[in-house]
Structures are given as C-alpha cells and as structure tokens.
Coordinates of C-alpha atoms and ligand atoms in Angstrom, one line a residue:
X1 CA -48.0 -5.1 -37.0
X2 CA -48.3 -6.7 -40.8
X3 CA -50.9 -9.6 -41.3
X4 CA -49.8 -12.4 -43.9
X5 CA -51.7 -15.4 -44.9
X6 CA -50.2 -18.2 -46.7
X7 CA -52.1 -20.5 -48.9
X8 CA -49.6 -23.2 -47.8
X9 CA -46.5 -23.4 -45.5
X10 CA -43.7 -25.3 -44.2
X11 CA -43.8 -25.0 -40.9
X12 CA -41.0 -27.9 -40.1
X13 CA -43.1 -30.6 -40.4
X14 CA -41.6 -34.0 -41.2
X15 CA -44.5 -36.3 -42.0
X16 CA -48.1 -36.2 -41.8
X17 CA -50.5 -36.7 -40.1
X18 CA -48.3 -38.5 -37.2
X19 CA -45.5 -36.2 -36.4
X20 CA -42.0 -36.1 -36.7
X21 CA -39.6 -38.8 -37.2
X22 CA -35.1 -38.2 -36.9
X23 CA -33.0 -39.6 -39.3
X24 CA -33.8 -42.0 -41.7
X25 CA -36.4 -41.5 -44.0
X26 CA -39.6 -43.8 -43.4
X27 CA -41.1 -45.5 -46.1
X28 CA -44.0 -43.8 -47.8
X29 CA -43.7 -40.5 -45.4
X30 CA -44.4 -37.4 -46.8
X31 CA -43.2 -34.2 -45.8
X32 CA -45.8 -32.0 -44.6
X33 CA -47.3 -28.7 -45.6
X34 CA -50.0 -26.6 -43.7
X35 CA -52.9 -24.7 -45.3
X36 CA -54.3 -21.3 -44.7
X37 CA -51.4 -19.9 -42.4
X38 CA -51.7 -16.6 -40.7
X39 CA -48.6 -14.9 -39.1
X40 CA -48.2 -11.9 -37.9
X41 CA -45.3 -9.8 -37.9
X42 CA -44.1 -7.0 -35.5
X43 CA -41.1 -5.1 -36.5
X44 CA -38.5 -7.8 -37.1
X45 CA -40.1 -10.5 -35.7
X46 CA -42.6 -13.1 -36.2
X47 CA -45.0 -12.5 -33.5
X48 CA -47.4 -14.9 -33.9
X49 CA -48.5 -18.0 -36.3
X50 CA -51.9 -19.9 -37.0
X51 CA -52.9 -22.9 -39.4
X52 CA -56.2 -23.5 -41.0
X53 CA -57.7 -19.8 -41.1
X54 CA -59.2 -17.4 -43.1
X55 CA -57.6 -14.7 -45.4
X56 CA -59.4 -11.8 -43.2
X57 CA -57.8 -9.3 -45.1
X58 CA -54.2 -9.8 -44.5
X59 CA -51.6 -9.4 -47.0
X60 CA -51.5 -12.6 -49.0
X61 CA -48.0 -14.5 -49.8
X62 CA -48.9 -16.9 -53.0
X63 CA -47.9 -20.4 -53.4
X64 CA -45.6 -22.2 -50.9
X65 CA -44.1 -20.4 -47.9
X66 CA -40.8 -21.4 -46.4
X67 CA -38.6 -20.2 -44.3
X68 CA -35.8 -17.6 -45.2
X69 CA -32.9 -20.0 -46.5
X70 CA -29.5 -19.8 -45.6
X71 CA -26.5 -19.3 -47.5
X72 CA -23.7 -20.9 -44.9
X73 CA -20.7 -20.4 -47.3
X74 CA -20.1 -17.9 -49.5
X75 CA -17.0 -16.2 -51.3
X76 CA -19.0 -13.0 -52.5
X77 CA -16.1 -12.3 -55.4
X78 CA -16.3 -15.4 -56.6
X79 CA -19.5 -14.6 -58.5
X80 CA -17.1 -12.4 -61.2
X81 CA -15.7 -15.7 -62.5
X82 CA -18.8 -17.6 -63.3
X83 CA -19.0 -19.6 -66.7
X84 CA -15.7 -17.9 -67.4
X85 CA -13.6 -20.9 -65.8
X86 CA -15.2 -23.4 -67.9
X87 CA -12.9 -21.7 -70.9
X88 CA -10.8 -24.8 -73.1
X89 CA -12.6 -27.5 -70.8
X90 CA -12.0 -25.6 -67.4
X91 CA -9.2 -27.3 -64.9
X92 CA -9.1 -26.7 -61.2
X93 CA -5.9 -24.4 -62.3
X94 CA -7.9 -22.3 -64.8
X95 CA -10.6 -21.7 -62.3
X96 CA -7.5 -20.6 -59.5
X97 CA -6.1 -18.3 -61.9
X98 CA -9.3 -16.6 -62.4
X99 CA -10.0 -16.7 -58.7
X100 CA -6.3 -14.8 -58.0
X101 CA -7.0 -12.2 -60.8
X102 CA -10.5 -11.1 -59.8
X103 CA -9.2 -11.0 -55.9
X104 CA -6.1 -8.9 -57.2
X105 CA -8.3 -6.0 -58.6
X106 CA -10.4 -5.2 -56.0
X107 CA -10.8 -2.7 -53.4
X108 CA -13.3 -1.6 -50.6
X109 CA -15.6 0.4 -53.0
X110 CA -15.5 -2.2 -56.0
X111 CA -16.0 -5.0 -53.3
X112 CA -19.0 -3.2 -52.2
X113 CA -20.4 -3.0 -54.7
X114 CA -20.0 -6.2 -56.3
X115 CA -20.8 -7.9 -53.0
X116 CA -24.1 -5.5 -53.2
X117 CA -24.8 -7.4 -56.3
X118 CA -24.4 -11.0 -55.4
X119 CA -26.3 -10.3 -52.0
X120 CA -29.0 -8.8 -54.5
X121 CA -28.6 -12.6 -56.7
X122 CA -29.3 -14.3 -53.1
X123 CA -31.9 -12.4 -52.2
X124 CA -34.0 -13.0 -55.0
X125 CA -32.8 -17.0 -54.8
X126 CA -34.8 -16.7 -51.1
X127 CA -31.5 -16.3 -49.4
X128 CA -31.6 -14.2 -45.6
X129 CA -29.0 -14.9 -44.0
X130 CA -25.0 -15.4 -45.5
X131 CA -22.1 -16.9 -43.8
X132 CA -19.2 -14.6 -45.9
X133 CA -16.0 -16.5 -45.8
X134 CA -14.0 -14.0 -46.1
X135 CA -10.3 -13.7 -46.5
X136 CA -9.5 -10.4 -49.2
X137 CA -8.5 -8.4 -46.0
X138 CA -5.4 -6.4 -47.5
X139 CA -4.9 -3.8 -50.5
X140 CA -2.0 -4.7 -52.9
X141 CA 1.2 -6.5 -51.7
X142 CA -0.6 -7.1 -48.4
X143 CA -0.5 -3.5 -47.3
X144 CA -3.2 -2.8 -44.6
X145 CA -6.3 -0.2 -45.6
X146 CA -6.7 2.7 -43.1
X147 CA -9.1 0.6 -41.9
X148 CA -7.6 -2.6 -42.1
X149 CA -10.9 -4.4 -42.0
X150 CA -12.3 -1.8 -44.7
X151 CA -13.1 -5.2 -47.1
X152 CA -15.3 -6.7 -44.3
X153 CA -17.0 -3.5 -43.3
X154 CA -17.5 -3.7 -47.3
X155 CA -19.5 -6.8 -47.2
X156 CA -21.3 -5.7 -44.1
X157 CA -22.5 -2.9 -45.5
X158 CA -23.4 -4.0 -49.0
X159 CA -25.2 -7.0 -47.0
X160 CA -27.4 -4.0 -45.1
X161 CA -28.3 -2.9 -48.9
X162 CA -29.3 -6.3 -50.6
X163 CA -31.6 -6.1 -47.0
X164 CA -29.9 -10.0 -45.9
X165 CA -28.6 -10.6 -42.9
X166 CA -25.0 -11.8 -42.9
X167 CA -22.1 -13.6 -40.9
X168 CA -18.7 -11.9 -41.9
X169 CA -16.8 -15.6 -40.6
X170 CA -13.2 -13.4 -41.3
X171 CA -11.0 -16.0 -42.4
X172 CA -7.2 -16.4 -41.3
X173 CA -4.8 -17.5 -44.5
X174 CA -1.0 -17.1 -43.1
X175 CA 0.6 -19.8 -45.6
X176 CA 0.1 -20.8 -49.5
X177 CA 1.5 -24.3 -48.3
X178 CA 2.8 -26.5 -45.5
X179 CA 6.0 -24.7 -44.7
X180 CA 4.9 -22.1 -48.1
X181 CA 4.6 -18.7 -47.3
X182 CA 2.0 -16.4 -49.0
X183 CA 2.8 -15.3 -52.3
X184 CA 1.6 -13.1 -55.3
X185 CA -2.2 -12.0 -54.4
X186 CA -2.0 -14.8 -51.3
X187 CA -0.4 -11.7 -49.9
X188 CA -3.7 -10.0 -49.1
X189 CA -4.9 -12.6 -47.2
X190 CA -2.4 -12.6 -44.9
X191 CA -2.4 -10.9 -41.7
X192 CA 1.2 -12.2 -41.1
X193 CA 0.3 -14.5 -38.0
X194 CA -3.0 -15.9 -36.2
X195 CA -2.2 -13.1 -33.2
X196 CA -2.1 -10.3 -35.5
X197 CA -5.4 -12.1 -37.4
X198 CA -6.8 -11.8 -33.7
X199 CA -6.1 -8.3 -33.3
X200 CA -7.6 -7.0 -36.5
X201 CA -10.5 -9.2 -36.3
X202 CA -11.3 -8.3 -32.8
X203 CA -11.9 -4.7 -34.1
X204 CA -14.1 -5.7 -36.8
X205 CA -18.0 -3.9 -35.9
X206 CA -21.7 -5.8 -36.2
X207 CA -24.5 -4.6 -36.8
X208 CA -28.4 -5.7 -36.3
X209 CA -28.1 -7.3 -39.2
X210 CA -24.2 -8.5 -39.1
X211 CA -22.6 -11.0 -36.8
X212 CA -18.9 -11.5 -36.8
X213 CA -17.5 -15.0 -36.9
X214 CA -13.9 -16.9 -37.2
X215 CA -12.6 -19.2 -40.0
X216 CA -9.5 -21.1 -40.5
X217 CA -8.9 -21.4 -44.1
X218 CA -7.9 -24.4 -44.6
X219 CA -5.2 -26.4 -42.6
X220 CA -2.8 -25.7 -45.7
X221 CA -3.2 -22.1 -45.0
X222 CA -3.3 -22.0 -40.9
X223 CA 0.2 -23.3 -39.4
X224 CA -0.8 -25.8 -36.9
X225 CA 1.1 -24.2 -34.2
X226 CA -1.3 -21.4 -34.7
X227 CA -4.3 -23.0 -35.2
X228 CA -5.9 -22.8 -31.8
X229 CA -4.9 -19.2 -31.6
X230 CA -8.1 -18.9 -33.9
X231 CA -10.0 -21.7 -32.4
X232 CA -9.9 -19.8 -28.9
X233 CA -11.0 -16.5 -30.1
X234 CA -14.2 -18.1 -31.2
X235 CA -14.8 -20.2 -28.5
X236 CA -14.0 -16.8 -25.9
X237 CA -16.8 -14.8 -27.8
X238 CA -18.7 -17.6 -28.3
X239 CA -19.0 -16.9 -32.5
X240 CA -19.0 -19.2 -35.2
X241 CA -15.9 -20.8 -36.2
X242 CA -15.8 -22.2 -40.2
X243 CA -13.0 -23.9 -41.6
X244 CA -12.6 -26.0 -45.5
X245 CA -12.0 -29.5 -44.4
X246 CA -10.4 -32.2 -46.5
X247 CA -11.9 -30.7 -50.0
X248 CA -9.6 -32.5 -52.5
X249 CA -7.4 -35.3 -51.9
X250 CA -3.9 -33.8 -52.6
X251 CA -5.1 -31.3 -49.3
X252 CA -5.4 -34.8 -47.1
X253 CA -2.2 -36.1 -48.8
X254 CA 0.0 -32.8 -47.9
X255 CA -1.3 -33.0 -44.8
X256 CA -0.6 -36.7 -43.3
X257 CA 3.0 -35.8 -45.2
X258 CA 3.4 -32.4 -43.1
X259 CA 2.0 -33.9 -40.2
X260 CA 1.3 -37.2 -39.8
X261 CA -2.5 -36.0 -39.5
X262 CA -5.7 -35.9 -41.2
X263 CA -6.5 -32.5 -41.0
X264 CA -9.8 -33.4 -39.2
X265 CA -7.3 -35.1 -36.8
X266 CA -5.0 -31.8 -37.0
X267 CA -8.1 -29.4 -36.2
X268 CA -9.9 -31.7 -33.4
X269 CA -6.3 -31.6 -31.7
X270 CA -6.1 -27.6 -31.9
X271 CA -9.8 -27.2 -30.3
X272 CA -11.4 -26.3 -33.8
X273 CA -14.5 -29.2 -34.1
X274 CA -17.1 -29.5 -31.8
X275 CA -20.3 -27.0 -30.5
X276 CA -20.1 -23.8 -33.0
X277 CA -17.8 -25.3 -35.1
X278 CA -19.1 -25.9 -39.1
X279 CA -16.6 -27.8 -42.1
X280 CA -16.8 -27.0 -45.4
X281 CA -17.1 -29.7 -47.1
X282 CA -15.7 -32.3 -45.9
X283 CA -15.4 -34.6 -48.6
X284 CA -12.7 -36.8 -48.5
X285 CA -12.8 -38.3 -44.6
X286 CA -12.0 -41.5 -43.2
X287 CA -14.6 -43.2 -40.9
X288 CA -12.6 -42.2 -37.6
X289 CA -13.2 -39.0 -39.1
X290 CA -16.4 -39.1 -39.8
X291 CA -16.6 -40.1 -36.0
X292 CA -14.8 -37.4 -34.8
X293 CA -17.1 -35.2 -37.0
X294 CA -20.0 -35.7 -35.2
X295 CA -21.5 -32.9 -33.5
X296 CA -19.7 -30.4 -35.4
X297 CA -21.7 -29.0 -37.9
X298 CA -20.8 -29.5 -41.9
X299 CA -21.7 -27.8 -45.2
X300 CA -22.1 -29.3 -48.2
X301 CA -21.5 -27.2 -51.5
X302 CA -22.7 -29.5 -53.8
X303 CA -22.7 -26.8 -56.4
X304 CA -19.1 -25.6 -56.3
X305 CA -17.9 -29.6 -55.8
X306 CA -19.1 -31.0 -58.5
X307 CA -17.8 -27.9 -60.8
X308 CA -14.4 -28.4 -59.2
X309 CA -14.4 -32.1 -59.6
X310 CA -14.1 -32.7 -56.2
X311 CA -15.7 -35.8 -55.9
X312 CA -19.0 -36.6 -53.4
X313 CA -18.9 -36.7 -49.3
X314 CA -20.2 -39.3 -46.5
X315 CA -23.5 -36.7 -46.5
X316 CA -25.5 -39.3 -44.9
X317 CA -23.2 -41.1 -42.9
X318 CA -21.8 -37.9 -40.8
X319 CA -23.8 -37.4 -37.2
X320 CA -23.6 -33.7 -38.1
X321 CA -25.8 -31.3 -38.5
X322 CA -26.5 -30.4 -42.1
X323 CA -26.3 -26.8 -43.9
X324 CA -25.8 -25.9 -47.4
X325 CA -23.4 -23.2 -48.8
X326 CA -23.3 -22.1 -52.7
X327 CA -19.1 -21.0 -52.2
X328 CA -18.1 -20.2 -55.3
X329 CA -21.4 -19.4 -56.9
X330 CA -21.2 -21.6 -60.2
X331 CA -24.9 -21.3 -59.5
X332 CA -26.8 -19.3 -56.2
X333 CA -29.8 -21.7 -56.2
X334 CA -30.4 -23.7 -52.6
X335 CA -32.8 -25.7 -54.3
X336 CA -30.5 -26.7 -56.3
X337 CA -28.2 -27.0 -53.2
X338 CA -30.4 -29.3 -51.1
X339 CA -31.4 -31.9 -53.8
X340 CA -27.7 -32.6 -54.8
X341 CA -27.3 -33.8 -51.5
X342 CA -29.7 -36.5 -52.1
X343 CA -29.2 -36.9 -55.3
X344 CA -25.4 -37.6 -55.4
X345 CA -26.1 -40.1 -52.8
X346 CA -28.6 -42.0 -55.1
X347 CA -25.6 -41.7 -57.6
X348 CA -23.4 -43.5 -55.6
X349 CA -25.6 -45.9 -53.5
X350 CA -27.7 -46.6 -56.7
X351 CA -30.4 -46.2 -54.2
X352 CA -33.0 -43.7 -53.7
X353 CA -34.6 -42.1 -50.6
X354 CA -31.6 -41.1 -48.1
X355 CA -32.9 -37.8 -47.1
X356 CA -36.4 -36.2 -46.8
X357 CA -37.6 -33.4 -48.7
X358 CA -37.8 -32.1 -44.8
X359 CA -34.6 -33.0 -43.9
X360 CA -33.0 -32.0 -47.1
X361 CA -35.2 -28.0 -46.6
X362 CA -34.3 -27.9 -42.9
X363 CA -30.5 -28.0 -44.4
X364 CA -31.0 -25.2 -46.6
X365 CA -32.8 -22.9 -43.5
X366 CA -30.3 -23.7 -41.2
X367 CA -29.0 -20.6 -39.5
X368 CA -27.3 -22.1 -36.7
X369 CA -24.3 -22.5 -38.0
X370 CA -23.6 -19.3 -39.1
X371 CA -24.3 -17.9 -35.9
X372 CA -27.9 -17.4 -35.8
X373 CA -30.1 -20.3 -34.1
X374 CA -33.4 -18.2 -33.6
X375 CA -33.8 -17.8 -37.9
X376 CA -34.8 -20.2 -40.0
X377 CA -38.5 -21.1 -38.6
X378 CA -41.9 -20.0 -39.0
X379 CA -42.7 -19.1 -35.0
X380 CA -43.2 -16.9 -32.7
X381 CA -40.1 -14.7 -32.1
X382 CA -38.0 -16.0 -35.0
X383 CA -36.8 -13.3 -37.5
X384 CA -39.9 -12.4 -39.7
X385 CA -37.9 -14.2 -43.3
X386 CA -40.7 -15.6 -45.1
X387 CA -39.8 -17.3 -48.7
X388 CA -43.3 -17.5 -51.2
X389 CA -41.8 -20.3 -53.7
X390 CA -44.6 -19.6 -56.9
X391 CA -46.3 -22.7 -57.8
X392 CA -47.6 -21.8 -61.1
X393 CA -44.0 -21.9 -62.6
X394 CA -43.7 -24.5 -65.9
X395 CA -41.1 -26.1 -63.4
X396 CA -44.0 -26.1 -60.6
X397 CA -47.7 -26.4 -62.5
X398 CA -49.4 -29.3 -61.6
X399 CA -47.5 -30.1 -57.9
X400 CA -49.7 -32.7 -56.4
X401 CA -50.8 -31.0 -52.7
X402 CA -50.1 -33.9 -50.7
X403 CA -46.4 -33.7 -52.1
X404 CA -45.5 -30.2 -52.3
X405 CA -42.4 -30.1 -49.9
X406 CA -40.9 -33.3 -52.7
X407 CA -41.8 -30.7 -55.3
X408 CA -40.7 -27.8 -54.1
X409 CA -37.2 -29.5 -53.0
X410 CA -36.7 -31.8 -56.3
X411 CA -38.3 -29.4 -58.9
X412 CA -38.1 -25.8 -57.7
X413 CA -35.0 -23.7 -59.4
X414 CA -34.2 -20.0 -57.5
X415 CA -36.3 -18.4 -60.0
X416 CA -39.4 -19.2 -58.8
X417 CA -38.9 -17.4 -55.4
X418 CA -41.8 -14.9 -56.0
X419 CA -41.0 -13.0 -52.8
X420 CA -38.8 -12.8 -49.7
X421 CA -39.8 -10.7 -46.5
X422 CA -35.9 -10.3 -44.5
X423 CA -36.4 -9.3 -41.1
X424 CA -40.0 -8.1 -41.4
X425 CA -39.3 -5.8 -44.5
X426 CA -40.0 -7.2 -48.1
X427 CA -36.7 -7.0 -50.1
X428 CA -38.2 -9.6 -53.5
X429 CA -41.7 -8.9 -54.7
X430 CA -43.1 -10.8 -57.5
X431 CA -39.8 -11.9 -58.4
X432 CA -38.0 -8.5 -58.2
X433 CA -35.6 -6.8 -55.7
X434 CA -37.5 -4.1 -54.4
X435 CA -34.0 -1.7 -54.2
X436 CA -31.4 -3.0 -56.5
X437 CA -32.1 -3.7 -60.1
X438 CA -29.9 -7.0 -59.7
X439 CA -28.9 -8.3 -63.0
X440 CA -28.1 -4.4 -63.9
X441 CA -25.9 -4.6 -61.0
X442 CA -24.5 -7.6 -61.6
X443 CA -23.4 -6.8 -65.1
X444 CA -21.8 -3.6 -64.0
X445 CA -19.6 -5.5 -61.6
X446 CA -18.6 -8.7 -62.3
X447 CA -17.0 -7.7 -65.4
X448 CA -14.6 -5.2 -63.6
X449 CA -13.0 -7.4 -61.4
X450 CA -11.5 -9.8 -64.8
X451 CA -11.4 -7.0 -67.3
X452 CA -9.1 -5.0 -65.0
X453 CA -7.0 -7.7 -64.3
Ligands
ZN501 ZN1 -15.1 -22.0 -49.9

C-alpha cells in the first residue's frame, strides 16, 4: 500500500459548491478542485480516496492532481516528421510525402524503438493510456513478418517500457482510393482483404497493460462491401472500433461520388457507429450526420487539424461523447488538446464559454473510448494514474485557487506535468522519465526513419 496526499485535486467535479450540471456551461460556474486529498494505492489500483485531510506522512504529489489523461489517437511514427513538413510553406502533399517515407523505412526493431520514444514524450505530457492507430502491419512490398503482427507486438512492447497503457486499435487499409488499389508503401498496410485483416488481427496478444482494438481507416481505404467484416469483429469481442470520419472535404466529395453516401451514412449502414464505436475527427458533417453521430463517441485532434488545414468540427453540437487524440503529433500536449476545442469554437461563434474547463478535462481523461472505462478517475478501484500539474511554472504562478481547473486547462502546456504515477508505479518524477532519458531517445530515432529514406 502507497499513501499520497494531494495539495489539490480534480476529482470530477463540475461546479462548486452545488454539484454537477450536463452540458451547457452555466453562467459564472466554476469548475471545482478539492484540497488536502489522500488516496491510497494498492498495487495497480486506487484503493481508496479522502478530501480535506492531513499530510500524515504520506508521499506528497505537488500542485494540481488530475487524472492520468488519455491519448485516444495516435500514429506513434508520425512523431519523426515533426517541424520537418512545415519545409517551403508545408502543403498537405509535403506532409504525405514525409509520412510515406518515414513509414517506408521502418521495421519491428526501429518501430520499437521509436515508438519507445514517443510513448516516453506522452508520458512525460501526463499521458496513461494510448489508443495506437495502427496500420504499418507489413515489411517492404507488403510481404508479411514471421510474425505478421511483429509491428503491433512492437508498439505493445515499447508501450510496457515508456510504463503507459495502450490500445493497439489495428487498423484495416485495403485500398489507396475508391476503386484504387494500394500502391507504393500503401502496400504495407494492406492485408489484401478485411477477412484476411480478421485473421491476422485475431492473433494479435494483450497484455495487462495492452488491449486490442479494431479500426477502419478511412472509408477511402475500407471497400464498403467489406466494411462490416471489421465492424463485426469488434462488436463479437466486444473491443473498440476507431475509424477517420469525414477529415477533409475532397474524402466526403469522393465518397457521395463512389457512393451516393456520406461516409457517416456509408459506416452507420455497415454496423460501424454506435456503443464502442469512436470517429476521428469528424470534421466536415452535415446535420443528419451529426444526428446519426450521436452516441458514438468522437475525437477531436485539434492539433493535427489545424496543421493540416483541415478546417474546425460541430465540437459542441455533436451528442457524442468527447476524447481528444494528438494523431500526428505536430505537438503531444492534451492541454493544448482540450482548450482548442473551446477555443476554435469561440473563433467561429465569436462567442466565448461553450465548454467547461470540466467538460473540456473530462475529454482529455476519457479512457472509454479506447477501451478502458474504469481509468481516467480518481476512486476507488480505478487504475492508480495520478497527473501532479506544477503550479509554480511562469505559465502557472499566480493561479487564483477558486479557478485552478480554468487555469490548468487554458494556461497549462505538457511541460508542467511534474509527475505521473501509471498503474500504481511512478514512470515521470519532477519532470523526468524515471527509465528512458526521453529527448536522448527521441533524437536517436526520429531522425532514422527520414534520413534513411
Ligand atoms: Zn489519424
């Protein structure tokens, strides 16, 4: 049993004092934080929580205590081209070129480690628990490892060694196009077709810390004849199931031409929305799909969307349960993350206060949708993730008490997670990962992947 006390917590309070309130924010509500917070922690597990007590000699956690956040979509490889596809301006098609050359050079061992790296980035950003999209299943040409899920036993493993939990959602990509097979690198996404996808993922091994969950790339990339070959895999094991939904216009466009669909439409009709179900995204709907939506979970990558000029989605007028994902990893910051949600909405309302700094935090600790309801809360028999957010940062100096949630949210940047408790063991103290000297790593590997190319 290990004793922490918290100077202050979130403990999923909306407003105080006089409780909760759903949707809409009310006027002049602040988002509430609790003082002298004891929990207890047996093995993996939170084991027991109390407000308003003494120190008493447990271990103390300083500044703001949150929840382990979650990470719902990530491309771990990704991470290699950051800053780079901002070259001459940066267009979507230097970013893709990038994207296809760093995804061309690797192998299990480089992915490993790489992966090892950007896991090590996340933890130190606060992040316990990733939902890896994957899809770099194949060696070159699209020739099968040995192991032909040897890339996503990769991630699993380098996830046990940054000490997060993770969700390998392994991704099926048959086509480049409507009616467009896979070519060049496309090749080693491709298992050929959704039953052979179903056949290699179904031999894909968790772990205590690794669940296994589904993902359609995109409908541009899933025929739809095959669609709910995926959609019933993860509905028979009862795992997550991600897909990208209507990121960029020209994807909508191709779509309503190749099938007289949306592809919310094309994906509702194939079994792929509803209960376990998350889109990426989702940024260009129409309202019936924003209807259709609801109940289906969605994450916003605010992050990668504005870096790929993708434009800004319905966040506040989907029924769907929020999580945030930083995809591409332009930047690994949830903070950052969570207030872009608001924040683009005040852009294009030209009003301010559509989410809560509650709303907007619950968002970015939202393990449900990759698979793993009991995380992301401070109680009893939740995972043990604990997130101390330092409050004596330039960025954080000053925080008025009775608004430290709206600081935390609006102000806070990933370096001022102090440290991060995964699972009951400490993987980030005082700012540092206590087995992976992260930018070391990171320096090592991301260069590879582009220099090799
Ligand atoms: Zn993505």
């Amino acid at each position: 049993m290990t004793r922490y006390w918290a100077e202050q917590a979130w403990l999923g309070g909306e407003v105080g004092p006089g409780g909760r309130f759903p949707g809409e924010l009310a006027q002049g509500a602040n988002s509430r934080v609790e003082h002298g917070v004891l929990i207890e922690v047996r093995g993996d597990r939170i084991a027991a929580v109390a407000r308003d007590e003494a120190r008493d000699g447990a271990i103390e956690l300083r500044g703001l205590v949150l929840p382990g956040l979650a990470n719902a979509h990530s491309h771990a490889f990704h991470r290699a081209l950051r800053g780079r596809t901002h070259r001459a301006g940066g267009s979507f098609w230097t970013w893709r070129e990038d994207m296809y050359a760093a995804a061309a050079s690797l192998d299990p061992d480089s992915y490993r480690a790489l992966a090892r790296a950007v896991f090590g980035e996340m933890a130190l950003a606060g992040i316990t628990g990733v939902g890896e999209f994957h899809y770099l299943h194949h060696g070159p040409g699209g020739t099968p490892y040995d192991d032909p899920n040897a890339m996503g036993h990769a991630l699993i493993e380098a996830a046990a060694e940054a000490g997060i939990r993770i969700t390998l959602l392994d991704t099926c990509y048959l086509a480049s196009g409507f009616g467009t097979p896979p070519e060049g690198v496309q090749e080693r996404f491709s298992d050929g077709d959704a039953a052979a996808w179903a056949e290699r993922a179904s031999a894909l091994r968790g772990a205590p810390h690794a669940r296994i969950g589904a993902a359609i790339h995109s409908v541009r990339a899933v025929p739809a004849g095959q669609l709910a070959t995926v959609a019933d895999w993860a509905r028979e094991r009862g795992v997550p199931l991600h897909a990208h939904l209507s990121e960029q216009r020209a994807e909508n466009e191709a779509c309503l031409a190749a099938t007289g669909r949306t592809p919310a439409e094309l994906l509702d009709e194939h079994g792929a929305l509803g209960e376990r179900c998350c889109m990426v995204h989702a940024t260009h709907l129409t309202d019936a799909d924003i209807e259709r939506l609801g109940g289906t979970a969605v994450c916003i990558c605010a992050t990668t969307e504005r870096d790929l000029a993708d434009g800004i989605g319905p966040a506040r007028a989907l029924a769907s349960p929020l999580c945030l994902g930083s995809d591409s990893h332009a930047v690994i910051d949830l903070f950052e993350e969570a207030r872009a949600v608001e924040l683009d909405e005040r852009l294009r309302s030209e009003r301010r206060g559509h989410f809560s700094a509650a709303e907007l935090l619950r968002a970015a600790t939202d393990h449900a949708s990759i698979g793993w309801p009991e995380a992301g809360r401070i109680e009893p028999g939740a995972p043990a993730d604990l997130v101390a957010v330092s409050l004596d940062s330039v960025r954080l100096a000053g925080a008025h008490p009775d608004t430290l949630l709206e600081s935390a949210v609006f102000a806070a940047t990933a370096a001022d997670v102090r440290d991060v408790i995964a699972s009951g063991r400490q993987i980030v103290r005082d700012g540092r990962h206590t087995s992976i000297d992260v930018p070391a790593a990171l320096q090592q590997t991301c260069l590879a992947p582009l220099l090799r190319a």
